[in-house]
Amino acid sequence: MDSVYRNPTETVEDRIKNLLSLMTLKEKIGQMTQIERSVTTPSAIKDFTIGSVYCAPPNSATAKKEVSSDWADMVDGFQKLALESRLGIPIIYCTDAIHGNNNVYGTTIFPHNVGLGATRDADLVQKIAAATSLELRASGTHYTLAPSVSVCKDPRWGRCYESYSEDTEIVQNMTSYVSGLQGQPPEHYRKGYPFLAGRNKAIACARHFVGDGGTEKGVNEGNTILSYEDLEKIHMAPYVDCIAQGVSTIMVSYSSWNGVKLHGHHFLINDILKEKLGFKGFVISDWEGIDELCQPYGSDYRYCISTSINAGIDMVMVPLRYEQFMEELTSLVQSGEVPMTRIDDAVERILRVKFIAELFEFPLTDRSLLDTVGCKIHRDLAREAVRKSLVLLKNGKEPSKPFIPLNKNAKRILVAGTHANDIGYQCGGWTFTKYGSSGQITIGTTILDAVKEAVGHDTEVIYEKCPSTEFIECNEFSFAIVAIGEAPYAECGGDNKELVIPFNGAGIVDIIADKIPTLVILISGRPLVLEQGLLEKTEALVAAWLPGSEGKGITDVIFGDHDFKGKLPMTWFRRIEQLDEPSEGVNSCDDPLFPLGYGLACNK
């Protein structure tokens, strides 16, 4: 009887029931605990039966650039320790792969979600997720905290680029990312249950439940004030689509709904998500998310634990003080403050995902997948995504005289701007490090590289990051391509009340466009303030979002090999003050500069 859970011919539910009956309370609580790899020791895995290990991105761009084989060696080392524990329950190794396997050097970095939302292409998004799943599994990683299915209602939000759109229907359409990661459920699929199509698929996580894109003034981890009916219609609808596709896990938001923190929200987690929507996978906290239930932060840890677990959180990203967490939760169960039935429900859900992911049968990395990492097929897919995400906002000072497509055989082209030759800026946040950084942080093609490759042999390309008036006057340029935009950021670090183009971007354009016909390529995670002078002086303007590692997708379009397909996933406001004004209709503000769905074709 003890071997039922090890037998893959038995049903998943019978295997869960058998294994659960053999587990001690300590082993059960261990399964509910996710710890960070920096504190992951042999003892933590073997003696505490830790259920999951999370890899936080490096804090510094100067950290060792680990490739996929390095990760696979590390994860397999952890996994072998787990298999040596009393019951041999494998761990789930987890990371934030939100636009490709972005923590690993040399992987394919796809456009961030806001750019994918501009494509409106659900099939493309599914293919991107499938490619990401292969590059994840090649590194030994089983589980990614993606996709974000937030509906961003305010571009001041620091996670705006993690949202596909301000429009709920567009976000719902992009939930195809789930079936790309996990595989397409069959016709006989039991709705609400986690689903994975095989050992080379990755466990998905829909996040952040629920309403994190609707906080007041776009404040990250803020408060969303809405009726339940509006919360359900606007922010919860994408989760219903994810659940229908068999999403295995759902992460709870740091934010609040009508003043109540989501990490302790029994009604939304238990009554709605688990009971009404029928979700059978596991619910996971965010990094130290339960600590936010107490002020000062985490001051009454026992209360934080009891409130969050009783609310329905199954796995807690502790992620560092796991021994204290486990001791406190054990005490809470022994005192009856957390029912044993709640513990068993959480562990059942976690084991269900592990069995469905075939981790008991295939716990170690399939090294044959290493050839997929950063492969040409995946980079070509990313390049396609870039060109389909570009939104042409202006083309020519007169409608009858389009500026794009650009002439590949022009005599001399100026490429300028802070973002023209910087792969780090091009990729944005959550690339190698959490907050991203400038410079050659991964393998890829910058805009400058792409321009040099795209033009004719007789065309001279001159790069000057911030050219002076004197420099421009001393050279005879046919036209200029100027790439400006935001520095990388993430989460609260990206909250921005002003949304002006940094690094004197508008000033750089002003100097160049005053002398040379100019195309501006804006690299950003959201709409930014566009000064009237910038719009009037330039011949063309392209919103390129955060395109990732494949800059050739941009030159594919601006030189006319492909037409512009992208449509705005968010309303482009005229003035920042509009974001605080009530609006009517489909746009997030009235009288926008460019409405939701706007995007020109080249008119070739």
PDB file of C-alpha atoms in Angstrom, residues 65-245:
ATOM      1  CA  LYS A  65      26.183  35.090 -15.572  1.00  0.00           C
ATOM      2  CA  GLU A  66      24.930  31.547 -15.143  1.00  0.00           C
ATOM      3  CA  VAL A  67      23.976  29.690 -18.313  1.00  0.00           C
ATOM      4  CA  SER A  68      21.309  26.998 -18.547  1.00  0.00           C
ATOM      5  CA  SER A  69      23.685  24.100 -17.870  1.00  0.00           C
ATOM      6  CA  ASP A  70      24.823  25.824 -14.649  1.00  0.00           C
ATOM      7  CA  TRP A  71      21.226  26.074 -13.517  1.00  0.00           C
ATOM      8  CA  ALA A  72      20.485  22.472 -14.460  1.00  0.00           C
ATOM      9  CA  ASP A  73      23.429  21.286 -12.368  1.00  0.00           C
ATOM     10  CA  MET A  74      22.237  23.345  -9.403  1.00  0.00           C
ATOM     11  CA  VAL A  75      18.590  22.263  -9.614  1.00  0.00           C
ATOM     12  CA  ASP A  76      19.477  18.599 -10.076  1.00  0.00           C
ATOM     13  CA  GLY A  77      21.686  18.856  -7.001  1.00  0.00           C
ATOM     14  CA  PHE A  78      18.746  20.129  -4.971  1.00  0.00           C
ATOM     15  CA  GLN A  79      16.443  17.519  -6.462  1.00  0.00           C
ATOM     16  CA  LYS A  80      18.741  14.622  -5.612  1.00  0.00           C
ATOM     17  CA  LEU A  81      18.694  15.756  -2.000  1.00  0.00           C
ATOM     18  CA  ALA A  82      14.879  15.823  -2.026  1.00  0.00           C
ATOM     19  CA  LEU A  83      14.773  12.300  -3.429  1.00  0.00           C
ATOM     20  CA  GLU A  84      16.932  11.142  -0.495  1.00  0.00           C
ATOM     21  CA  SER A  85      14.334  12.345   2.046  1.00  0.00           C
ATOM     22  CA  ARG A  86      12.161   9.799   3.854  1.00  0.00           C
ATOM     23  CA  LEU A  87       9.352   9.823   1.287  1.00  0.00           C
ATOM     24  CA  GLY A  88      11.379  11.057  -1.679  1.00  0.00           C
ATOM     25  CA  ILE A  89       9.009  13.902  -2.582  1.00  0.00           C
ATOM     26  CA  PRO A  90      10.585  16.018  -5.345  1.00  0.00           C
ATOM     27  CA  ILE A  91      10.852  19.777  -5.070  1.00  0.00           C
ATOM     28  CA  ILE A  92       9.395  22.256  -7.526  1.00  0.00           C
ATOM     29  CA  TYR A  93      12.074  24.704  -8.657  1.00  0.00           C
ATOM     30  CA  CYS A  94      10.598  28.121  -9.365  1.00  0.00           C
ATOM     31  CA  THR A  95      11.659  31.371 -11.000  1.00  0.00           C
ATOM     32  CA  ASP A  96      10.252  34.569 -12.515  1.00  0.00           C
ATOM     33  CA  ALA A  97      10.489  33.838 -16.236  1.00  0.00           C
ATOM     34  CA  ILE A  98       8.112  36.520 -17.423  1.00  0.00           C
ATOM     35  CA  HIS A  99       9.457  37.335 -20.888  1.00  0.00           C
ATOM     36  CA  GLY A 100      11.527  34.281 -21.643  1.00  0.00           C
ATOM     37  CA  ASN A 101      13.754  32.490 -19.146  1.00  0.00           C
ATOM     38  CA  ASN A 102      15.078  35.926 -18.331  1.00  0.00           C
ATOM     39  CA  ASN A 103      17.269  35.174 -15.299  1.00  0.00           C
ATOM     40  CA  VAL A 104      19.586  32.926 -17.301  1.00  0.00           C
ATOM     41  CA  TYR A 105      22.319  34.291 -19.547  1.00  0.00           C
ATOM     42  CA  GLY A 106      21.990  33.588 -23.254  1.00  0.00           C
ATOM     43  CA  THR A 107      18.293  32.742 -23.323  1.00  0.00           C
ATOM     44  CA  THR A 108      15.771  34.290 -25.704  1.00  0.00           C
ATOM     45  CA  ILE A 109      14.272  37.473 -24.275  1.00  0.00           C
ATOM     46  CA  PHE A 110      10.830  38.167 -25.720  1.00  0.00           C
ATOM     47  CA  PRO A 111       8.932  41.478 -25.622  1.00  0.00           C
ATOM     48  CA  HIS A 112       7.315  42.285 -22.302  1.00  0.00           C
ATOM     49  CA  ASN A 113       3.575  41.721 -22.000  1.00  0.00           C
ATOM     50  CA  VAL A 114       2.530  45.264 -22.936  1.00  0.00           C
ATOM     51  CA  GLY A 115       4.185  44.715 -26.317  1.00  0.00           C
ATOM     52  CA  LEU A 116       2.548  41.319 -26.746  1.00  0.00           C
ATOM     53  CA  GLY A 117      -0.791  42.961 -26.003  1.00  0.00           C
ATOM     54  CA  ALA A 118      -0.102  45.316 -28.914  1.00  0.00           C
ATOM     55  CA  THR A 119       0.116  42.301 -31.266  1.00  0.00           C
ATOM     56  CA  ARG A 120      -3.392  41.080 -30.386  1.00  0.00           C
ATOM     57  CA  ASP A 121      -2.027  37.680 -31.495  1.00  0.00           C
ATOM     58  CA  ALA A 122      -3.049  34.912 -29.098  1.00  0.00           C
ATOM     59  CA  ASP A 123      -1.430  32.193 -31.232  1.00  0.00           C
ATOM     60  CA  LEU A 124       1.884  34.047 -31.194  1.00  0.00           C
ATOM     61  CA  VAL A 125       1.700  34.429 -27.420  1.00  0.00           C
ATOM     62  CA  GLN A 126       1.038  30.709 -27.061  1.00  0.00           C
ATOM     63  CA  LYS A 127       4.099  29.904 -29.194  1.00  0.00           C
ATOM     64  CA  ILE A 128       6.254  32.259 -27.107  1.00  0.00           C
ATOM     65  CA  ALA A 129       5.140  30.500 -23.934  1.00  0.00           C
ATOM     66  CA  ALA A 130       5.885  27.091 -25.466  1.00  0.00           C
ATOM     67  CA  ALA A 131       9.394  28.244 -26.392  1.00  0.00           C
ATOM     68  CA  THR A 132       9.885  29.638 -22.894  1.00  0.00           C
ATOM     69  CA  SER A 133       8.806  26.337 -21.345  1.00  0.00           C
ATOM     70  CA  LEU A 134      11.544  24.505 -23.258  1.00  0.00           C
ATOM     71  CA  GLU A 135      14.214  27.015 -22.226  1.00  0.00           C
ATOM     72  CA  LEU A 136      12.985  26.771 -18.625  1.00  0.00           C
ATOM     73  CA  ARG A 137      13.078  22.989 -18.499  1.00  0.00           C
ATOM     74  CA  ALA A 138      16.528  23.015 -20.131  1.00  0.00           C
ATOM     75  CA  SER A 139      17.736  24.922 -17.061  1.00  0.00           C
ATOM     76  CA  GLY A 140      16.096  22.437 -14.681  1.00  0.00           C
ATOM     77  CA  THR A 141      13.345  24.876 -13.760  1.00  0.00           C
ATOM     78  CA  HIS A 142       9.838  23.443 -13.434  1.00  0.00           C
ATOM     79  CA  TYR A 143       7.770  26.458 -12.517  1.00  0.00           C
ATOM     80  CA  THR A 144       7.492  30.076 -13.606  1.00  0.00           C
ATOM     81  CA  LEU A 145       5.522  32.819 -11.904  1.00  0.00           C
ATOM     82  CA  ALA A 146       3.851  33.793 -15.181  1.00  0.00           C
ATOM     83  CA  PRO A 147       1.705  34.975 -16.831  1.00  0.00           C
ATOM     84  CA  SER A 148       0.630  38.215 -15.251  1.00  0.00           C
ATOM     85  CA  VAL A 149      -3.019  38.669 -16.179  1.00  0.00           C
ATOM     86  CA  SER A 150      -3.428  42.045 -14.536  1.00  0.00           C
ATOM     87  CA  VAL A 151      -5.618  44.635 -16.233  1.00  0.00           C
ATOM     88  CA  CYS A 152      -3.604  47.841 -15.960  1.00  0.00           C
ATOM     89  CA  LYS A 153      -5.874  50.839 -15.547  1.00  0.00           C
ATOM     90  CA  ASP A 154      -3.165  53.418 -14.845  1.00  0.00           C
ATOM     91  CA  PRO A 155       0.236  53.664 -16.608  1.00  0.00           C
ATOM     92  CA  ARG A 156       1.745  55.220 -13.481  1.00  0.00           C
ATOM     93  CA  TRP A 157       1.798  51.696 -12.066  1.00  0.00           C
ATOM     94  CA  GLY A 158       5.331  50.295 -11.845  1.00  0.00           C
ATOM     95  CA  ARG A 159       4.214  46.937 -13.219  1.00  0.00           C
ATOM     96  CA  CYS A 160       2.347  48.378 -16.191  1.00  0.00           C
ATOM     97  CA  TYR A 161       4.560  46.558 -18.702  1.00  0.00           C
ATOM     98  CA  GLU A 162       3.662  43.227 -17.091  1.00  0.00           C
ATOM     99  CA  SER A 163       0.059  43.798 -18.185  1.00  0.00           C
ATOM    100  CA  TYR A 164      -1.120  42.985 -21.694  1.00  0.00           C
ATOM    101  CA  SER A 165      -3.650  45.800 -21.760  1.00  0.00           C
ATOM    102  CA  GLU A 166      -6.041  48.117 -19.970  1.00  0.00           C
ATOM    103  CA  ASP A 167      -8.805  46.227 -21.769  1.00  0.00           C
ATOM    104  CA  THR A 168     -10.077  43.078 -20.064  1.00  0.00           C
ATOM    105  CA  GLU A 169     -10.966  41.299 -23.307  1.00  0.00           C
ATOM    106  CA  ILE A 170      -7.463  41.765 -24.694  1.00  0.00           C
ATOM    107  CA  VAL A 171      -5.963  40.362 -21.481  1.00  0.00           C
ATOM    108  CA  GLN A 172      -8.355  37.414 -21.626  1.00  0.00           C
ATOM    109  CA  ASN A 173      -7.260  36.685 -25.183  1.00  0.00           C
ATOM    110  CA  MET A 174      -3.595  36.693 -24.140  1.00  0.00           C
ATOM    111  CA  THR A 175      -4.170  34.037 -21.461  1.00  0.00           C
ATOM    112  CA  SER A 176      -3.253  31.588 -24.222  1.00  0.00           C
ATOM    113  CA  TYR A 177       0.173  31.939 -22.578  1.00  0.00           C
ATOM    114  CA  VAL A 178      -1.021  29.374 -20.026  1.00  0.00           C
ATOM    115  CA  SER A 179      -1.660  26.636 -22.585  1.00  0.00           C
ATOM    116  CA  GLY A 180       1.620  27.553 -24.272  1.00  0.00           C
ATOM    117  CA  LEU A 181       3.531  26.837 -21.071  1.00  0.00           C
ATOM    118  CA  GLN A 182       1.537  23.827 -19.925  1.00  0.00           C
ATOM    119  CA  GLY A 183       0.032  22.403 -23.108  1.00  0.00           C
ATOM    120  CA  GLN A 184      -3.523  22.368 -24.417  1.00  0.00           C
ATOM    121  CA  PRO A 185      -5.984  20.442 -22.203  1.00  0.00           C
ATOM    122  CA  PRO A 186      -7.853  17.599 -23.955  1.00  0.00           C
ATOM    123  CA  GLU A 187     -11.612  17.530 -24.506  1.00  0.00           C
ATOM    124  CA  HIS A 188     -12.159  15.369 -21.408  1.00  0.00           C
ATOM    125  CA  TYR A 189     -10.269  17.817 -19.178  1.00  0.00           C
ATOM    126  CA  ARG A 190     -11.776  18.294 -15.707  1.00  0.00           C
ATOM    127  CA  LYS A 191     -12.274  22.034 -15.365  1.00  0.00           C
ATOM    128  CA  GLY A 192     -10.396  23.642 -12.511  1.00  0.00           C
ATOM    129  CA  TYR A 193      -7.728  20.947 -12.212  1.00  0.00           C
ATOM    130  CA  PRO A 194      -4.078  21.681 -12.972  1.00  0.00           C
ATOM    131  CA  PHE A 195      -2.919  20.337 -16.329  1.00  0.00           C
ATOM    132  CA  LEU A 196       0.472  19.657 -17.884  1.00  0.00           C
ATOM    133  CA  ALA A 197       0.898  17.938 -21.232  1.00  0.00           C
ATOM    134  CA  GLY A 198       4.247  16.303 -20.459  1.00  0.00           C
ATOM    135  CA  ARG A 199       7.601  16.427 -18.729  1.00  0.00           C
ATOM    136  CA  ASN A 200       8.946  19.233 -20.932  1.00  0.00           C
ATOM    137  CA  LYS A 201       6.151  21.643 -20.121  1.00  0.00           C
ATOM    138  CA  ALA A 202       6.413  24.267 -17.385  1.00  0.00           C
ATOM    139  CA  ILE A 203       4.066  24.865 -14.476  1.00  0.00           C
ATOM    140  CA  ALA A 204       2.274  28.205 -14.955  1.00  0.00           C
ATOM    141  CA  CYS A 205       1.131  30.747 -12.383  1.00  0.00           C
ATOM    142  CA  ALA A 206      -1.588  33.316 -13.075  1.00  0.00           C
ATOM    143  CA  ARG A 207      -0.854  36.460 -11.083  1.00  0.00           C
ATOM    144  CA  HIS A 208      -1.586  38.607  -9.104  1.00  0.00           C
ATOM    145  CA  PHE A 209      -4.996  37.711  -7.732  1.00  0.00           C
ATOM    146  CA  VAL A 210      -6.838  40.032  -7.923  1.00  0.00           C
ATOM    147  CA  GLY A 211      -7.184  43.677  -9.007  1.00  0.00           C
ATOM    148  CA  ASP A 212      -3.528  44.689  -8.727  1.00  0.00           C
ATOM    149  CA  GLY A 213      -3.750  46.703 -11.947  1.00  0.00           C
ATOM    150  CA  GLY A 214      -6.616  48.816 -10.636  1.00  0.00           C
ATOM    151  CA  THR A 215      -5.122  50.472  -7.567  1.00  0.00           C
ATOM    152  CA  GLU A 216      -5.686  54.158  -6.836  1.00  0.00           C
ATOM    153  CA  LYS A 217      -3.335  56.325  -8.928  1.00  0.00           C
ATOM    154  CA  GLY A 218      -1.505  53.203 -10.066  1.00  0.00           C
ATOM    155  CA  VAL A 219       0.346  52.759  -6.770  1.00  0.00           C
ATOM    156  CA  ASN A 220       2.050  49.379  -6.642  1.00  0.00           C
ATOM    157  CA  GLU A 221       0.740  47.225  -3.785  1.00  0.00           C
ATOM    158  CA  GLY A 222      -1.959  49.845  -3.289  1.00  0.00           C
ATOM    159  CA  ASN A 223      -5.716  49.709  -2.829  1.00  0.00           C
ATOM    160  CA  THR A 224      -8.268  48.862  -5.514  1.00  0.00           C
ATOM    161  CA  ILE A 225     -11.624  50.421  -4.727  1.00  0.00           C
ATOM    162  CA  LEU A 226     -14.367  48.680  -6.681  1.00  0.00           C
ATOM    163  CA  SER A 227     -17.654  46.901  -6.170  1.00  0.00           C
ATOM    164  CA  TYR A 228     -17.446  43.119  -6.311  1.00  0.00           C
ATOM    165  CA  GLU A 229     -19.368  43.189  -9.593  1.00  0.00           C
ATOM    166  CA  ASP A 230     -16.748  45.447 -11.212  1.00  0.00           C
ATOM    167  CA  LEU A 231     -13.867  43.510  -9.680  1.00  0.00           C
ATOM    168  CA  GLU A 232     -15.312  40.331 -11.171  1.00  0.00           C
ATOM    169  CA  LYS A 233     -16.012  41.864 -14.580  1.00  0.00           C
ATOM    170  CA  ILE A 234     -12.775  43.809 -15.024  1.00  0.00           C
ATOM    171  CA  HIS A 235     -10.044  42.050 -13.047  1.00  0.00           C
ATOM    172  CA  MET A 236     -11.223  38.523 -12.290  1.00  0.00           C
ATOM    173  CA  ALA A 237     -12.360  37.546 -15.786  1.00  0.00           C
ATOM    174  CA  PRO A 238      -8.838  36.629 -17.041  1.00  0.00           C
ATOM    175  CA  TYR A 239      -8.428  34.192 -14.145  1.00  0.00           C
ATOM    176  CA  VAL A 240     -11.536  32.350 -15.262  1.00  0.00           C
ATOM    177  CA  ASP A 241      -9.881  31.864 -18.658  1.00  0.00           C
ATOM    178  CA  CYS A 242      -6.645  30.685 -17.033  1.00  0.00           C
ATOM    179  CA  ILE A 243      -8.515  28.176 -14.885  1.00  0.00           C
ATOM    180  CA  ALA A 244     -10.344  26.887 -17.968  1.00  0.00           C
ATOM    181  CA  GLN A 245      -6.914  26.152 -19.501  1.00  0.00           C
TER     182      GLN A 245
END
